[in-house]
Coordinates of C-alpha atoms in Angstrom, one line a residue:
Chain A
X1 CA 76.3 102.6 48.9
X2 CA 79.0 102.7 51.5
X3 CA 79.4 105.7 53.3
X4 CA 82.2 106.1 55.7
X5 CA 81.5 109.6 56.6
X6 CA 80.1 109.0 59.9
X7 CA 77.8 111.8 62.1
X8 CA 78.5 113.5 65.0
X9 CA 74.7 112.4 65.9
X10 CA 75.3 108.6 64.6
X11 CA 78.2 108.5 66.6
X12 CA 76.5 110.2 70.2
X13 CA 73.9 107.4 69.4
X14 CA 76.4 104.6 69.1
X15 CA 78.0 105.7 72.4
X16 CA 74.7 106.0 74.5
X17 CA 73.8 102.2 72.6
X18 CA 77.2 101.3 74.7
X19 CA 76.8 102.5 78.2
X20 CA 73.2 100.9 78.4
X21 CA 74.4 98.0 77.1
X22 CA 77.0 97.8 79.7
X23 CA 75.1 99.3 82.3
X24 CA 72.2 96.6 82.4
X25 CA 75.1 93.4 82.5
X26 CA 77.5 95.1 84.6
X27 CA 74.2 95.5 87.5
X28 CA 71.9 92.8 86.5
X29 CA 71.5 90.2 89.1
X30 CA 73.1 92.3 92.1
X31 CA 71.6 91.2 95.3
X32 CA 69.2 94.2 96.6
X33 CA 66.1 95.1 98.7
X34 CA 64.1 98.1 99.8
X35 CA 67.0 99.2 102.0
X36 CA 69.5 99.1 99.5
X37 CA 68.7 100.0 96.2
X38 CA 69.2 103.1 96.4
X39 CA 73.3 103.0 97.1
X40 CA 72.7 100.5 94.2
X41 CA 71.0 103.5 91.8
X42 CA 74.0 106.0 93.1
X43 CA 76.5 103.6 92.1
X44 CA 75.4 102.5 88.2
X45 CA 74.8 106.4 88.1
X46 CA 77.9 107.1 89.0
X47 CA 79.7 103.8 86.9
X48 CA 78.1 105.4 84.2
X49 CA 79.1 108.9 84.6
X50 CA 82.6 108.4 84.4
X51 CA 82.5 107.2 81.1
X52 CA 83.2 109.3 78.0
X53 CA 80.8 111.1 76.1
X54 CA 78.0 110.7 79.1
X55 CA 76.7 114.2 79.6
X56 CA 74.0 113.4 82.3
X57 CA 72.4 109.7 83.3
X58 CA 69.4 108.9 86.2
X59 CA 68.7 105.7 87.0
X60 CA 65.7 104.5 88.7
X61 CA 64.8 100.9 90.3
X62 CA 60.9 100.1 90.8
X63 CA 59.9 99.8 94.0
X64 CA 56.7 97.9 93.7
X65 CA 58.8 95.1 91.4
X66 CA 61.8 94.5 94.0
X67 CA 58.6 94.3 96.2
X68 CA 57.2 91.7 94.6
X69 CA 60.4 89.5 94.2
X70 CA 61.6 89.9 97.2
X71 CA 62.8 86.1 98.3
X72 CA 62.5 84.8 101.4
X73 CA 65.8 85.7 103.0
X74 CA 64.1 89.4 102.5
X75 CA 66.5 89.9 99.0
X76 CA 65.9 89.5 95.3
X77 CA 68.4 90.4 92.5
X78 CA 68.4 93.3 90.2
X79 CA 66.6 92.0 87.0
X80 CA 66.2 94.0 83.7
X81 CA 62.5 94.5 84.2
X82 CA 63.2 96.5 87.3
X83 CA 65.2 99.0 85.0
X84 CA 64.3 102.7 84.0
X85 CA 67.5 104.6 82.8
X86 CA 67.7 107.9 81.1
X87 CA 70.8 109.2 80.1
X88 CA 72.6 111.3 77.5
X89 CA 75.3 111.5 75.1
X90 CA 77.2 114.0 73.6
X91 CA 79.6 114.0 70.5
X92 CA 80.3 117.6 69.3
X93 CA 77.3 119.1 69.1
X94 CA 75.3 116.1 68.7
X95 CA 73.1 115.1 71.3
X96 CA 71.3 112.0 72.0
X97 CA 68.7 111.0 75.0
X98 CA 67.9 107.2 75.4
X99 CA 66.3 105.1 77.6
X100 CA 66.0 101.9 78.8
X101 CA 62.6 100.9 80.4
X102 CA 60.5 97.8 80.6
X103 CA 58.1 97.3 77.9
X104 CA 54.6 95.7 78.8
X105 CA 53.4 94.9 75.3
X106 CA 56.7 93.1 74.1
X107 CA 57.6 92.1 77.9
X108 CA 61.1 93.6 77.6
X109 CA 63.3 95.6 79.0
X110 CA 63.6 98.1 75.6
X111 CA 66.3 100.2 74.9
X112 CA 65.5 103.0 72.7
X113 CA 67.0 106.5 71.5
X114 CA 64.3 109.1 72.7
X115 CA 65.5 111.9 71.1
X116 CA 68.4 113.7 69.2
X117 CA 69.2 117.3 69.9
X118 CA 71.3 118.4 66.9
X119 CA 72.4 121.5 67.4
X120 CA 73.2 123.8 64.2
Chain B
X1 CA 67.2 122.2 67.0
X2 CA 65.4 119.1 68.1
X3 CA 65.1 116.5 65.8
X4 CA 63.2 113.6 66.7
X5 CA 63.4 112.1 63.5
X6 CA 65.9 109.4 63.6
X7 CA 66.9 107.4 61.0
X8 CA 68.2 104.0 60.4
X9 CA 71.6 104.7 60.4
X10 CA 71.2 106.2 64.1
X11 CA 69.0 103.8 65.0
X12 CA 71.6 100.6 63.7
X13 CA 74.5 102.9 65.6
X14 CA 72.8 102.8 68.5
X15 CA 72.1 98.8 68.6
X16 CA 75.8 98.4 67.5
X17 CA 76.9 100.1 70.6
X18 CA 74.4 98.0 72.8
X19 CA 75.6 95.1 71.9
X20 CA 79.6 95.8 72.2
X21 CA 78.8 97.0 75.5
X22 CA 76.7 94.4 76.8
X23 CA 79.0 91.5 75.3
X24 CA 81.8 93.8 77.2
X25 CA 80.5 93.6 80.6
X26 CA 78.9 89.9 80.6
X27 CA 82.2 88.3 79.3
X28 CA 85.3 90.2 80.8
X29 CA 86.4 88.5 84.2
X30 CA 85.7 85.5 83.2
X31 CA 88.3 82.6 83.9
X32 CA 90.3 80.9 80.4
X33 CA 92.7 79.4 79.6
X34 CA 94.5 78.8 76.1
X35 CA 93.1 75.4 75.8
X36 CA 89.6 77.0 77.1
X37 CA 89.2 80.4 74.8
X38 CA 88.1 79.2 71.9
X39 CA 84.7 77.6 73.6
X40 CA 84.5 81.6 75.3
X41 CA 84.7 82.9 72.0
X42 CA 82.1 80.7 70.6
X43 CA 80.1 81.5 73.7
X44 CA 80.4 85.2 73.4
X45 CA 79.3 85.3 69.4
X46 CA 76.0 83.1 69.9
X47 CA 75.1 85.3 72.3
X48 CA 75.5 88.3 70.7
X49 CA 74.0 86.6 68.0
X50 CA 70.8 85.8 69.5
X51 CA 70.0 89.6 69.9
X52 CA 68.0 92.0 67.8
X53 CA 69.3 93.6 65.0
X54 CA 72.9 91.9 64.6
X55 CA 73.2 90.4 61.6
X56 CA 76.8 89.0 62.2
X57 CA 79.2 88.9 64.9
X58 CA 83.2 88.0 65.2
X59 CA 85.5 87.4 68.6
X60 CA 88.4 87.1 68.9
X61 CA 90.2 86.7 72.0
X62 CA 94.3 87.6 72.1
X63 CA 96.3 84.5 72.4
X64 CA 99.6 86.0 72.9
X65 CA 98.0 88.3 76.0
X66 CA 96.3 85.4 77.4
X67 CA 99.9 83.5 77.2
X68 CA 101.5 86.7 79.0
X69 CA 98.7 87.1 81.6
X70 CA 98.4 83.5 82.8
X71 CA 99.0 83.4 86.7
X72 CA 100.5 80.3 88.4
X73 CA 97.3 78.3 88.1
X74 CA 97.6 78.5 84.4
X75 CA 94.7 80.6 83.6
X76 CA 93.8 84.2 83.5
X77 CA 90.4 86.5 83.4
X78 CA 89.5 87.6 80.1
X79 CA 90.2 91.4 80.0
X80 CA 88.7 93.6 77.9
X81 CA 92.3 94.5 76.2
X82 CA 92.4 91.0 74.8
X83 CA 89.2 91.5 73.1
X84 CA 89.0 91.8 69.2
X85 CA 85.3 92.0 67.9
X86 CA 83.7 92.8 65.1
X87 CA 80.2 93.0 64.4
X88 CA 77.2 94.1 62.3
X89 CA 73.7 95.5 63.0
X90 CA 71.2 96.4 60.7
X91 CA 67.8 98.6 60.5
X92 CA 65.7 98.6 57.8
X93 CA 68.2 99.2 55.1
X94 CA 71.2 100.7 57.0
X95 CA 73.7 98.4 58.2
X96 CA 76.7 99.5 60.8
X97 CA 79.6 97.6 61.4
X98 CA 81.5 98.1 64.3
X99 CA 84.6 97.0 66.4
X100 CA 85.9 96.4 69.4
X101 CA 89.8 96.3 70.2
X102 CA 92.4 97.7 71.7
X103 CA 94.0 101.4 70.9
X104 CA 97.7 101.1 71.5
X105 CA 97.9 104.9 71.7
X106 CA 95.2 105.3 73.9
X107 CA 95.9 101.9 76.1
X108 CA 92.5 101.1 76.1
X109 CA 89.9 98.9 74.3
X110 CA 88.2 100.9 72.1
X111 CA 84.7 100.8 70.7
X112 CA 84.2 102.7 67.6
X113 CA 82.1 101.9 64.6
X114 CA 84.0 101.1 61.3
X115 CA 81.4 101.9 58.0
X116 CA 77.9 102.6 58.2
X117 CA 75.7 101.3 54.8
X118 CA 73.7 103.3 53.8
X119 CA 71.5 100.8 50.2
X120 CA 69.5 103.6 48.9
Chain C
X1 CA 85.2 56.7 103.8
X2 CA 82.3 59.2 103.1
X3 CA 81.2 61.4 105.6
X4 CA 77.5 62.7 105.0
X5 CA 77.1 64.5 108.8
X6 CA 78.5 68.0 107.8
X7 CA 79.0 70.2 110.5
X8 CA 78.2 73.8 111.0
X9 CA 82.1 74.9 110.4
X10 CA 81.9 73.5 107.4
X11 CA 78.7 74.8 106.0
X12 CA 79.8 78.4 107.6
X13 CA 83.5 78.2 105.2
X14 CA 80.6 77.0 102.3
X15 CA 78.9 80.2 102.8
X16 CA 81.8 82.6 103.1
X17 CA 83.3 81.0 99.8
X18 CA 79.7 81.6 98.0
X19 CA 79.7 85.3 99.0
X20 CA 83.4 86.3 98.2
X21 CA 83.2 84.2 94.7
X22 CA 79.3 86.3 94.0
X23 CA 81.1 89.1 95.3
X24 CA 84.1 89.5 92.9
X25 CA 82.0 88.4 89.9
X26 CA 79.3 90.7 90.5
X27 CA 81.8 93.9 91.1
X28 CA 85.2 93.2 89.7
X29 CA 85.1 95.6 86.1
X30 CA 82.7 98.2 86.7
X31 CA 84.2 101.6 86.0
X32 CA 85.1 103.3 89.1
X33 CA 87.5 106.6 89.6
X34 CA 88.4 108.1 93.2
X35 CA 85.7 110.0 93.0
X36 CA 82.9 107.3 93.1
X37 CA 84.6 104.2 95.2
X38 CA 82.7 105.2 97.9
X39 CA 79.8 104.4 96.4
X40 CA 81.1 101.2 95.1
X41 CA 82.5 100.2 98.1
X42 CA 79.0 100.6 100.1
X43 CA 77.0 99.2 96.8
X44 CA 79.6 95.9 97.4
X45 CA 79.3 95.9 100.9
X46 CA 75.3 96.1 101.5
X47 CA 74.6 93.5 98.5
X48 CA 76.5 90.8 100.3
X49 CA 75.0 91.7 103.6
X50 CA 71.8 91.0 102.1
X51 CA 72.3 87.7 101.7
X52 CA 71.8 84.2 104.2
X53 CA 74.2 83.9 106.7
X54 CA 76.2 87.0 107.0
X55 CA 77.0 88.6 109.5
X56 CA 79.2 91.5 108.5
X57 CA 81.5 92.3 105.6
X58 CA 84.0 95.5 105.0
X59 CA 85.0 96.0 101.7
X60 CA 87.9 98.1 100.6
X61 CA 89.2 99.2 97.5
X62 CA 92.7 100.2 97.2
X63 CA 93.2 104.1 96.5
X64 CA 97.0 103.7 95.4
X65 CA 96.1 101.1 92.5
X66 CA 92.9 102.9 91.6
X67 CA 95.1 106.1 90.9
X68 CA 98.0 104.3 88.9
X69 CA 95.4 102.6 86.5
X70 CA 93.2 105.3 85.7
X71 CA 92.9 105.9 81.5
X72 CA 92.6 109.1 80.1
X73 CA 89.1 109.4 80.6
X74 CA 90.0 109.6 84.3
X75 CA 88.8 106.2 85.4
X76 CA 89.6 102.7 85.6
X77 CA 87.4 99.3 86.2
X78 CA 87.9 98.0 89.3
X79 CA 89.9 94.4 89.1
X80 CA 90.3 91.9 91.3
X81 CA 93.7 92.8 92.5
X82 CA 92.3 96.2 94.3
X83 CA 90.2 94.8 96.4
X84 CA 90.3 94.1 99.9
X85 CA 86.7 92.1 101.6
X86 CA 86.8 90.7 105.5
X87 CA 83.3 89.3 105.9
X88 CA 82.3 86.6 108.3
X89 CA 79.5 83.9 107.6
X90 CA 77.8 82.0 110.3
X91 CA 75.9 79.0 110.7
X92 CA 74.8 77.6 114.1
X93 CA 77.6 78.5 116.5
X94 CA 79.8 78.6 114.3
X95 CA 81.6 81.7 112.7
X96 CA 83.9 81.6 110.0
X97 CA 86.2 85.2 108.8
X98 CA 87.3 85.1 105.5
X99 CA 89.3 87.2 103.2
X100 CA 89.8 88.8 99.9
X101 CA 93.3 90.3 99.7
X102 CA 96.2 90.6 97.2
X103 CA 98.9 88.2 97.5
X104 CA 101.7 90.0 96.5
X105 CA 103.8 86.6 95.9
X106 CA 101.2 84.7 94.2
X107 CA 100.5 88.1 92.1
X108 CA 96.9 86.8 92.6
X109 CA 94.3 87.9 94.4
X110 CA 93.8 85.4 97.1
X111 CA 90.6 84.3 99.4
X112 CA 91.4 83.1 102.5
X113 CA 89.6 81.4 105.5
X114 CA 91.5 84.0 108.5
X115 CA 89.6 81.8 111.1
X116 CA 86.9 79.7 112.5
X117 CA 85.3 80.7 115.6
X118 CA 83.3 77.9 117.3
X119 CA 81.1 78.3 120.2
X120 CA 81.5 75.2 122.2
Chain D
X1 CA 86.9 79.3 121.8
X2 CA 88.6 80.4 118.6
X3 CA 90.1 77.2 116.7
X4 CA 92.6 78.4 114.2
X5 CA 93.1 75.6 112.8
X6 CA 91.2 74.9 109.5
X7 CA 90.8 71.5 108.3
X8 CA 91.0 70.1 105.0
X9 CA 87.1 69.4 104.8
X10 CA 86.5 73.2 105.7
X11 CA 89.3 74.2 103.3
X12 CA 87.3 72.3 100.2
X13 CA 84.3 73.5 101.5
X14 CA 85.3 76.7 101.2
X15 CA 86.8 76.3 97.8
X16 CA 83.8 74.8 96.7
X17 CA 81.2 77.8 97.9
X18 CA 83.8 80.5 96.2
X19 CA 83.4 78.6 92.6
X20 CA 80.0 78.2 92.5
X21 CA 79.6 82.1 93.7
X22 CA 81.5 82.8 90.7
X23 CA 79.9 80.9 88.6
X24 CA 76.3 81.9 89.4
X25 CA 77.3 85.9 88.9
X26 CA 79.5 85.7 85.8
X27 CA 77.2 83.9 83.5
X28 CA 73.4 84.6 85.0
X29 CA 71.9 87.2 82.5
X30 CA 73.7 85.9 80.0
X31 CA 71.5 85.8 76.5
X32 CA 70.7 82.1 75.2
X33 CA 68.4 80.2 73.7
X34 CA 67.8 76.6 73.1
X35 CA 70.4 76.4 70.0
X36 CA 73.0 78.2 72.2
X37 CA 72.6 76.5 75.7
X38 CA 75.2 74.0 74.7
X39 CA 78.4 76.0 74.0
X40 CA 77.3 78.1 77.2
X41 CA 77.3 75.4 79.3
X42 CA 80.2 74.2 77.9
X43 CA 82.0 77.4 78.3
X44 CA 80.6 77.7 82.5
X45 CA 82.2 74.1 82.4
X46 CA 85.6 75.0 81.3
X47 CA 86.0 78.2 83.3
X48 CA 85.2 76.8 86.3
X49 CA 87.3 73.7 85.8
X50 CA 90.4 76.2 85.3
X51 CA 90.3 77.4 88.8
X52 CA 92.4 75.7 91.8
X53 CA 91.0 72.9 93.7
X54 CA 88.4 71.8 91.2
X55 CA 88.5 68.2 90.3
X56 CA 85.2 68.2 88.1
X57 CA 81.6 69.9 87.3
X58 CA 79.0 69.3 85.3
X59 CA 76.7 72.2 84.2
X60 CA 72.9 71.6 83.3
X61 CA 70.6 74.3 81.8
X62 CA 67.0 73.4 82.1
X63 CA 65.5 73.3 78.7
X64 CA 61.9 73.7 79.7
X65 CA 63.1 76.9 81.7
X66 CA 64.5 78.8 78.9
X67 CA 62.0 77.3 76.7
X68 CA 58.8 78.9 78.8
X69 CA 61.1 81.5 78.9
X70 CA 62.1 82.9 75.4
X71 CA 61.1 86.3 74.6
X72 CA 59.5 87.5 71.1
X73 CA 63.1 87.8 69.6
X74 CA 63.5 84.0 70.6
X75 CA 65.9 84.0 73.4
X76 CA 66.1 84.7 77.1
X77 CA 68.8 85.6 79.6
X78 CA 70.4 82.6 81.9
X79 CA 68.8 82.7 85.1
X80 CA 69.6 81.3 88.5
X81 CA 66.3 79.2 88.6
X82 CA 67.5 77.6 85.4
X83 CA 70.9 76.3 86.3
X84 CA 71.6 72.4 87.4
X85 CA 75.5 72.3 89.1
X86 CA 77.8 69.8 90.4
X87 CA 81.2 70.1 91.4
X88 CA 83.7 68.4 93.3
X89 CA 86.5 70.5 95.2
X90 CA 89.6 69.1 96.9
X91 CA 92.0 69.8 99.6
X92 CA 94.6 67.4 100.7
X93 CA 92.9 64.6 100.9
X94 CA 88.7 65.4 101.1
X95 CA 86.9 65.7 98.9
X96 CA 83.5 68.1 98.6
X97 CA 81.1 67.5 96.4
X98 CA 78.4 70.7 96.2
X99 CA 75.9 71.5 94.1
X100 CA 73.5 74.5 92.8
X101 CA 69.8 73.8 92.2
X102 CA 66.4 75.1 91.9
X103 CA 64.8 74.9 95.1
X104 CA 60.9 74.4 95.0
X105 CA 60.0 74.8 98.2
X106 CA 62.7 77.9 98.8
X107 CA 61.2 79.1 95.3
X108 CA 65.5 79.6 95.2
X109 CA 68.7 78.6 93.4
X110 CA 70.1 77.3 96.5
X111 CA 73.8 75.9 96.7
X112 CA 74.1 73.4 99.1
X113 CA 76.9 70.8 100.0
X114 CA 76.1 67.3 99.0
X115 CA 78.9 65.2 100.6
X116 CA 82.4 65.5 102.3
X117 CA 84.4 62.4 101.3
X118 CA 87.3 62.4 103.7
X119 CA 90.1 59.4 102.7
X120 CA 91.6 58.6 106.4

């Protein structure tokens, strides 16, 4: 059964699908360290903010990974492992908060729709 | 209210949306040509295709914007108002097709999702 | 006749190619308003520091183009043709400056070596 | 002593570092998978070969990289370590032949010129 009409909260959920999506290849592989990841954080926070239907987004970078990878020129690149986002959408008076954080039991950076605040 | 039951049809929304905006930011940018498009486009749909949940995927890249956009090299960067995509996604039993293209109204390629199938 | 002995001039305009080609790949479509170029800006600029052989870099975005291509959502995705990089590579004793600018007859947006600077 | 004048050899060298920059940061983190890696080399081929001054490449995935690398969906993202490159630039009349490989000892993709070729 087809059914075209489409939810306010199907729709939030699409959009939120759309800015981690874009988020994680827009940033991947940027060149950071210690020092800089944090003007790296501000800036996919902000990327992502301007973006319609965003209603709030925090993005962190783990420390003890970068760490780990650093290279030895003292850099390493922003992987999709190093990830934990949080941010949500809004479509009328649909709701939705996601995420994107690593996964230890599949090994992968998951994307996943935490909640959805419908309210009526 | 919260409702943290989500269903299918959110859940398939919300892997649409990944995908068109991860196949958004890893593709535009990238240098092509007329003679060249057709191996991006077959470039850009396996790799969407390899992904979780997508069931099928279609790109389309505008010839006549590429022709217009060329610069005196003979190539251009694939912008994301050439695009034309179409694409599928399925949980469980609810399948979302989506698209990708460009809004003449709004000047600006849109994302939006096109039927939602609900076999119940 | 093939030359094998490569000298430090040449390995220094190697190195300042490699970082303004990473650089506009990396950057070039993320969403950016006037808002949040600031961020951007220093995001661009620290990332390239970070890597072998830099020795500074200044990266500019152009205010004037950022306003006139803003959507209606209020922001734009910052292309190639706003941007404006100085950054200087060096390897040995020698230095080379090289730039990212618009050329406004080529309509392209041109990298340049400005000038090699050899210790002798 | 500041020498303005830029040879040919440092012109191609130049040329040479911004393409494989490019390269390296539009396609890394792109999905693929064993049945894929063909059209995606293919496609990094082709877009590189549009740009000015390149007179050939040739790009390599490593199968045994993205084969020890495929997550439980059955794919993986294109990463530096995995990518085998080799292109020729030219300026006038050298020639630079530079190349992007896994370093072992680096534990790092390094690009590194091969050979200046300099018809006098």
């Amino acid at each position: 059964m087809e059914d075209s009409v489409i939810s306010s909260r199907e729709e939030a959920a699409f959009e939120a699908g759309i800015k981690l999506g874009a988020l994680y290849h827009q940033f991947t592989c940027t060149p950071i360290s210690l020092a800089t990841l944090e003007s790296v954080e501000k800036a996919m926070e902000e990327s992502v903010s301007l973006q319609p239907f965003v209603t709030s987004v925090r993005v962190k970078i783990d420390r003890e990974k970068v760490k780990s990878s650093l290279n030895e020129f003292g850099y390493c690149e922003l992987d999709g492992d190093m990830l934990d986002v949080r941010l949500t959408s809004q479509v009328d008076r649909a709701t939705v908060t996601a995420k994107l954080s690593y996964d230890n039991e599949l090994e992968y950076p998951l994307m996943k729709i935490v909640s959805i605040d419908d309210e009526r």
